[in-house]
Short mmCIF file of C-alpha atoms in Angstrom, two decimals:
data_model
loop_
_atom_site.label_atom_id
_atom_site.label_comp_id
_atom_site.label_asym_id
_atom_site.label_seq_id
_atom_site.Cartn_x
_atom_site.Cartn_y
_atom_site.Cartn_z
CA UNK U 1 0.47 22.64 -20.56
CA UNK U 2 -1.79 20.13 -21.40
CA UNK U 3 0.11 17.49 -20.82
CA UNK U 4 0.96 18.89 -17.76
CA UNK U 5 -2.22 19.31 -15.94
CA UNK U 6 -3.47 15.34 -17.66
CA UNK U 7 -3.75 12.81 -14.72
CA UNK U 8 -1.05 10.93 -14.01
CA UNK U 9 -1.68 7.60 -14.63
CA UNK U 10 0.18 4.25 -12.93
CA UNK U 11 -0.08 0.67 -13.98
CA UNK U 12 0.48 -1.95 -12.02
CA UNK U 13 1.96 -5.23 -13.10
CA UNK U 14 1.24 -8.01 -10.95
CA UNK U 15 -0.64 -6.25 -9.31
CA UNK U 16 -2.92 -8.88 -7.14
CA UNK U 17 0.18 -10.69 -5.38
CA UNK U 18 2.10 -9.58 -2.49
CA UNK U 19 3.63 -5.89 -2.93
CA UNK U 20 1.18 -5.20 -5.25
CA UNK U 21 -1.53 -5.16 -2.64
CA UNK U 22 0.20 -3.20 -1.03
CA UNK U 23 -0.38 -0.61 -3.27
CA UNK U 24 -3.30 -1.08 -3.35
CA UNK U 25 -3.85 -0.59 0.62
CA UNK U 26 -1.57 2.50 0.59
CA UNK U 27 -4.22 4.28 -2.30
CA UNK U 28 -7.42 2.46 -0.02
CA UNK U 29 -5.61 4.27 2.96
CA UNK U 30 -5.59 7.45 1.70
CA UNK U 31 -1.58 7.84 1.53
CA UNK U 32 -0.62 11.85 0.52
CA UNK U 33 2.26 10.11 -1.85
CA UNK U 34 -1.33 8.50 -4.13
CA UNK U 35 -3.58 11.84 -3.68
CA UNK U 36 -4.22 12.20 -7.33
CA UNK U 37 -3.36 9.70 -9.35
CA UNK U 38 -5.00 6.97 -11.16
CA UNK U 39 -3.24 2.86 -10.31
CA UNK U 40 -4.43 0.71 -12.14
CA UNK U 41 -3.98 -2.96 -10.73
CA UNK U 42 -2.72 -5.52 -13.69
CA UNK U 43 -3.77 -10.15 -12.33
CA UNK U 44 -2.80 -12.07 -15.33
CA UNK U 45 -6.37 -12.81 -16.09
CA UNK U 46 -6.06 -8.92 -17.61
CA UNK U 47 -2.63 -9.77 -20.16
CA UNK U 48 -0.12 -12.70 -20.18
CA UNK U 49 2.75 -10.43 -20.19
CA UNK U 50 5.44 -13.01 -21.18
CA UNK U 51 2.89 -12.18 -24.64
CA UNK U 52 4.13 -9.13 -26.77
CA UNK U 53 -0.09 -8.46 -28.95
CA UNK U 54 -0.17 -9.37 -25.70
CA UNK U 55 0.58 -6.66 -23.45
CA UNK U 56 0.68 -4.22 -26.03
CA UNK U 57 -3.34 -4.39 -26.70
CA UNK U 58 -2.95 -3.35 -22.71
CA UNK U 59 -0.67 -0.53 -22.25
CA UNK U 60 -3.09 0.38 -24.86
CA UNK U 61 -6.34 0.00 -23.26
CA UNK U 62 -5.18 1.98 -20.16
CA UNK U 63 -2.76 4.54 -21.10
CA UNK U 64 -0.25 4.95 -19.03
CA UNK U 65 2.30 8.21 -17.57
CA UNK U 66 3.94 5.70 -15.16
CA UNK U 67 4.46 2.25 -14.20
CA UNK U 68 5.46 -0.22 -11.94
CA UNK U 69 6.86 -3.03 -12.83
CA UNK U 70 6.12 -5.90 -10.19
CA UNK U 71 4.83 -8.89 -12.33
CA UNK U 72 7.16 -11.88 -12.43
CA UNK U 73 7.92 -15.06 -12.50
CA UNK U 74 8.73 -16.69 -9.04
CA UNK U 75 9.93 -19.95 -6.78
CA UNK U 76 11.36 -21.12 -3.75
CA UNK U 77 14.59 -22.61 -4.33
CA UNK U 78 13.16 -26.46 -5.75
CA UNK U 79 11.31 -24.22 -7.93
CA UNK U 80 14.46 -22.33 -9.24
CA UNK U 81 16.40 -25.18 -8.65
CA UNK U 82 14.15 -27.33 -11.35
CA UNK U 83 13.14 -24.93 -13.51
CA UNK U 84 15.45 -22.32 -14.48
CA UNK U 85 15.09 -22.61 -17.80
CA UNK U 86 11.12 -21.42 -17.00
CA UNK U 87 12.12 -19.40 -14.93
CA UNK U 88 14.66 -17.94 -16.72
CA UNK U 89 12.83 -17.83 -20.07
CA UNK U 90 9.79 -16.92 -18.94
CA UNK U 91 11.03 -13.80 -16.75
CA UNK U 92 12.92 -12.43 -19.68
CA UNK U 93 10.37 -12.19 -21.87
CA UNK U 94 8.38 -10.57 -19.28
CA UNK U 95 10.37 -7.90 -18.38
CA UNK U 96 11.43 -6.70 -22.11
CA UNK U 97 7.33 -6.70 -23.06
CA UNK U 98 6.50 -4.06 -20.40
CA UNK U 99 9.80 -1.86 -21.74
CA UNK U 100 9.18 -2.55 -24.44
CA UNK U 101 5.30 -1.15 -24.19
CA UNK U 102 6.08 1.15 -22.20
CA UNK U 103 8.91 2.92 -23.95
CA UNK U 104 6.06 3.16 -27.12
CA UNK U 105 3.66 4.18 -25.00
CA UNK U 106 5.88 7.19 -23.41
CA UNK U 107 5.73 6.09 -19.91
CA UNK U 108 9.16 7.85 -18.78
CA UNK U 109 9.01 6.62 -15.15
CA UNK U 110 8.83 2.94 -14.48
CA UNK U 111 9.93 1.21 -11.07
CA UNK U 112 10.91 -2.12 -11.63
CA UNK U 113 11.17 -4.99 -8.93
CA UNK U 114 14.21 -7.19 -8.20
CA UNK U 115 15.12 -9.37 -5.22
CA UNK U 116 18.47 -9.18 -3.40
CA UNK U 117 18.29 -12.89 -4.83
CA UNK U 118 19.58 -11.34 -8.09
CA UNK U 119 23.69 -9.56 -6.54
CA UNK U 120 26.97 -12.01 -6.72
CA UNK U 121 26.33 -14.92 -3.51
CA UNK U 122 30.33 -14.28 -2.76
CA UNK U 123 29.82 -10.56 -1.25
CA UNK U 124 31.42 -8.05 0.50
CA UNK U 125 29.12 -7.29 3.05
CA UNK U 126 26.38 -4.91 3.81
CA UNK U 127 25.01 -5.23 -0.22
CA UNK U 128 25.44 -2.48 -1.87
CA UNK U 129 23.29 -1.32 -5.10
CA UNK U 130 26.11 -1.10 -7.84
CA UNK U 131 27.86 -4.63 -6.60
CA UNK U 132 24.72 -6.98 -8.92
CA UNK U 133 27.09 -7.31 -11.42
CA UNK U 134 30.54 -7.66 -9.47
CA UNK U 135 30.25 -12.04 -9.69
CA UNK U 136 27.64 -14.98 -10.84
CA UNK U 137 25.11 -14.78 -8.57
CA UNK U 138 23.95 -18.13 -6.65
CA UNK U 139 23.55 -21.73 -8.68
CA UNK U 140 20.19 -23.08 -7.92
CA UNK U 141 18.63 -19.33 -8.83
CA UNK U 142 20.97 -18.64 -11.65
CA UNK U 143 18.55 -18.79 -14.03
CA UNK U 144 15.78 -16.10 -12.35
CA UNK U 145 18.90 -13.84 -10.87
CA UNK U 146 20.44 -13.98 -14.73
CA UNK U 147 16.53 -12.86 -16.14
CA UNK U 148 16.23 -10.08 -12.93
CA UNK U 149 20.10 -8.25 -13.62
CA UNK U 150 18.79 -7.79 -17.70
CA UNK U 151 15.87 -5.75 -15.71
CA UNK U 152 18.61 -3.74 -14.59
CA UNK U 153 20.63 -3.37 -17.93
CA UNK U 154 17.73 -2.66 -20.33
CA UNK U 155 16.54 0.01 -17.82
CA UNK U 156 19.70 1.57 -18.52
CA UNK U 157 19.71 0.94 -21.80
CA UNK U 158 16.57 2.85 -22.66
CA UNK U 159 17.88 5.73 -19.59
CA UNK U 160 20.37 6.46 -22.27
CA UNK U 161 19.23 5.54 -25.68
CA UNK U 162 15.36 6.99 -25.61
CA UNK U 163 16.19 9.45 -22.03
CA UNK U 164 14.12 7.67 -20.26
CA UNK U 165 13.65 7.20 -15.72
CA UNK U 166 13.26 3.10 -16.08
CA UNK U 167 14.98 2.09 -12.32
CA UNK U 168 15.43 -0.89 -10.19
CA UNK U 169 15.01 -1.45 -7.05
CA UNK U 170 15.43 -4.03 -4.67
CA UNK U 171 13.64 -4.44 -1.60
CA UNK U 172 15.22 -7.65 0.95
CA UNK U 173 12.13 -10.44 2.17
CA UNK U 174 8.72 -9.09 2.39
CA UNK U 175 6.13 -10.30 4.64
CA UNK U 176 2.00 -8.90 5.20
CA UNK U 177 -1.27 -10.67 3.50
CA UNK U 178 -1.85 -11.94 0.25
CA UNK U 179 1.41 -13.94 0.88
CA UNK U 180 2.14 -17.26 -0.95
CA UNK U 181 1.61 -19.35 2.00
CA UNK U 182 2.03 -22.42 0.06
CA UNK U 183 5.09 -24.91 2.31
CA UNK U 184 7.46 -26.45 -0.33
CA UNK U 185 7.11 -23.00 -2.78
CA UNK U 186 6.80 -19.64 -0.02
CA UNK U 187 8.51 -18.16 1.01
CA UNK U 188 9.99 -18.51 5.02
CA UNK U 189 7.67 -16.50 6.40
CA UNK U 190 3.88 -17.07 4.99
CA UNK U 191 5.36 -21.06 5.64
CA UNK U 192 6.53 -20.72 8.62
CA UNK U 193 2.55 -18.89 8.96
CA UNK U 194 0.24 -22.10 7.29
CA UNK U 195 3.24 -24.72 9.35
CA UNK U 196 2.21 -22.69 12.95
CA UNK U 197 -1.52 -22.73 11.94
CA UNK U 198 -1.21 -26.17 11.05
CA UNK U 199 0.60 -27.98 14.39
CA UNK U 200 -2.39 -25.76 16.10
CA UNK U 201 -4.92 -27.47 15.01
CA UNK U 202 -3.06 -30.82 14.70
CA UNK U 203 -1.82 -30.34 18.72
CA UNK U 204 1.81 -30.87 17.58
CA UNK U 205 4.96 -29.59 17.69
CA UNK U 206 5.93 -26.15 15.42
CA UNK U 207 9.56 -27.93 14.18
CA UNK U 208 11.10 -25.19 12.55
CA UNK U 209 14.38 -26.25 9.59
CA UNK U 210 17.65 -25.55 11.28
CA UNK U 211 19.02 -23.95 14.01
CA UNK U 212 17.08 -20.23 13.92
CA UNK U 213 20.77 -17.73 13.60
CA UNK U 214 20.44 -17.06 9.94
CA UNK U 215 19.75 -13.19 10.22
CA UNK U 216 17.58 -11.71 7.55
CA UNK U 217 16.27 -8.40 7.11
CA UNK U 218 12.18 -8.12 6.64
CA UNK U 219 10.34 -5.75 5.77
CA UNK U 220 6.83 -5.37 5.80
CA UNK U 221 4.68 -4.82 2.53
CA UNK U 222 2.99 -1.82 3.88
CA UNK U 223 5.81 -0.11 4.18
CA UNK U 224 7.82 -1.58 0.22
CA UNK U 225 4.71 -0.72 -0.90
CA UNK U 226 4.76 3.13 -0.06
CA UNK U 227 9.50 3.28 -0.43
CA UNK U 228 8.05 1.68 -4.44
CA UNK U 229 5.59 4.48 -4.92
CA UNK U 230 7.61 6.66 -3.35
CA UNK U 231 10.11 5.63 -6.37
CA UNK U 232 7.94 6.14 -8.30
CA UNK U 233 6.08 9.46 -8.65
CA UNK U 234 8.53 11.53 -6.60
CA UNK U 235 12.62 9.97 -6.39
CA UNK U 236 14.03 11.55 -9.68
CA UNK U 237 16.87 9.92 -9.27
CA UNK U 238 18.13 6.80 -11.56
CA UNK U 239 20.18 4.71 -9.96
CA UNK U 240 19.37 1.97 -8.82
CA UNK U 241 17.77 1.62 -4.20
CA UNK U 242 17.98 -0.98 -1.95
CA UNK U 243 13.61 -1.16 0.64
CA UNK U 244 14.56 -2.20 3.04
CA UNK U 245 14.67 -1.03 7.33
CA UNK U 246 18.39 -1.00 8.71
CA UNK U 247 21.12 -3.34 8.82
CA UNK U 248 19.90 -2.88 13.56
CA UNK U 249 16.84 -4.37 12.56
CA UNK U 250 18.93 -8.19 11.27
CA UNK U 251 15.61 -10.89 12.52
CA UNK U 252 17.02 -14.53 12.97
CA UNK U 253 15.43 -17.05 11.75
CA UNK U 254 14.07 -18.00 15.57
CA UNK U 255 12.91 -14.44 16.79
CA UNK U 256 11.18 -14.34 13.81
CA UNK U 257 9.78 -18.18 14.47
CA UNK U 258 8.88 -17.43 17.84
CA UNK U 259 6.98 -13.37 16.68
CA UNK U 260 4.30 -15.87 14.34
CA UNK U 261 4.19 -18.27 16.78
CA UNK U 262 3.03 -15.17 19.34
CA UNK U 263 1.17 -13.04 17.54
CA UNK U 264 -0.29 -16.79 16.68
CA UNK U 265 -1.10 -17.56 20.08
CA UNK U 266 1.08 -20.90 20.22
CA UNK U 267 2.52 -22.57 22.82
CA UNK U 268 6.04 -21.79 23.00
CA UNK U 269 6.79 -25.18 24.67
CA UNK U 270 5.67 -26.85 21.80
CA UNK U 271 8.26 -24.51 19.16
CA UNK U 272 11.16 -27.11 18.77
CA UNK U 273 14.58 -26.61 16.67
CA UNK U 274 15.37 -29.48 13.47
CA UNK U 275 19.43 -29.43 13.69
CA UNK U 276 19.62 -31.51 11.56
CA UNK U 277 18.03 -30.34 8.90
CA UNK U 278 20.76 -27.48 6.99
CA UNK U 279 20.94 -23.28 7.86
CA UNK U 280 21.66 -22.35 4.80
CA UNK U 281 23.34 -19.46 4.10
CA UNK U 282 23.19 -17.20 7.38
CA UNK U 283 23.31 -13.23 6.05
CA UNK U 284 22.42 -11.25 3.62
CA UNK U 285 22.78 -8.09 5.73
CA UNK U 286 21.97 -5.00 2.62
CA UNK U 287 23.10 -1.56 3.06
CA UNK U 288 19.94 1.47 2.93
CA UNK U 289 22.34 3.97 2.50
CA UNK U 290 21.16 5.26 -0.58
CA UNK U 291 17.61 5.49 0.65
CA UNK U 292 17.92 6.93 4.34
CA UNK U 293 19.33 9.46 2.37
CA UNK U 294 17.24 10.05 0.49
CA UNK U 295 13.93 9.67 2.93
CA UNK U 296 15.67 10.98 6.32
CA UNK U 297 11.74 10.97 7.99
CA UNK U 298 10.40 7.62 6.60
CA UNK U 299 9.58 5.43 9.57
CA UNK U 300 8.92 1.66 8.57
CA UNK U 301 6.51 -0.83 10.62
CA UNK U 302 7.77 -1.62 14.25
CA UNK U 303 8.31 -5.42 13.17
CA UNK U 304 5.73 -7.38 16.28
CA UNK U 305 3.66 -5.29 14.88
CA UNK U 306 4.06 -5.99 11.33
CA UNK U 307 3.05 -8.99 11.55
CA UNK U 308 1.28 -8.94 14.14
CA UNK U 309 -1.55 -7.65 11.17
CA UNK U 310 0.13 -10.70 8.62
CA UNK U 311 -0.56 -12.92 10.98
CA UNK U 312 -4.39 -11.35 11.70
CA UNK U 313 -4.96 -11.64 8.28
CA UNK U 314 -4.11 -15.28 7.03
CA UNK U 315 -5.99 -16.74 9.43
CA UNK U 316 -8.99 -14.70 8.46
CA UNK U 317 -8.67 -15.68 4.89
CA UNK U 318 -7.07 -19.05 5.53
CA UNK U 319 -9.67 -20.18 3.34
CA UNK U 320 -9.42 -17.93 0.31
CA UNK U 321 -5.49 -16.96 0.52
CA UNK U 322 -2.27 -18.57 -1.77
CA UNK U 323 -1.75 -22.23 -0.23
#
């Protein structure tokens, strides 16, 4: 009875990144799901999760009842190709240490975040959660992808052996405040924001690589945060969850670029597409059917509205943001 009355303590690894900051925003803005729950946001300064002793000390200090595991070694396409060994070994170490310490601390619910890039390269669309192991991932990021697949396997192993409820959640392309705006190593939306800002300052064209035709599903970090909090504190299933807006909400790279330009008051006649550059994968459509059945009333923030919040934050915090 005393345990039931004890407060819920949610330890968020990677708590200062894009998604961690989204969760912090939900807590600060009094999301009803967070009522009576204490959230502890970890940064890499608080613990080196690649190291078991450091991870143990952190778990013993905070004594969480729930874990949201966002920490990872990440990077864009070229970093993934350059550093396959580190991408694989460091992510495996982080995931093993976090799940082991969660288990030893008696944590019943641990929600680990993976990525749509872990799915097989050759796959039927729309992608569903259970097709994760149906074939090899794309060779360019196999180190990262296999490490992330293993956190799904390890979560299931803890559940069957120890009766826990550890799951993985899989978001599509995330954007929002506190992103990494590096043009070399960042993702497409924050990279375009940064390119747009620089082009405006110099009075130059904003050049988007490729035709602009490929399609992606984008999820606002604050919407994703809401879904992750819900998956941790309310959802009781053990199945992985794809966290994404509907398939009908796919956005072309051209629409992404024009929306960013519009939100940042960039002149449209200076937005150009360099079709000599490769487009990459045309689409990676995922199905959010499982999420919609479980949370039928959840409303995603309209894309333009979310992008305006994101670009305004970037402009206001340009000097101090990660870039």
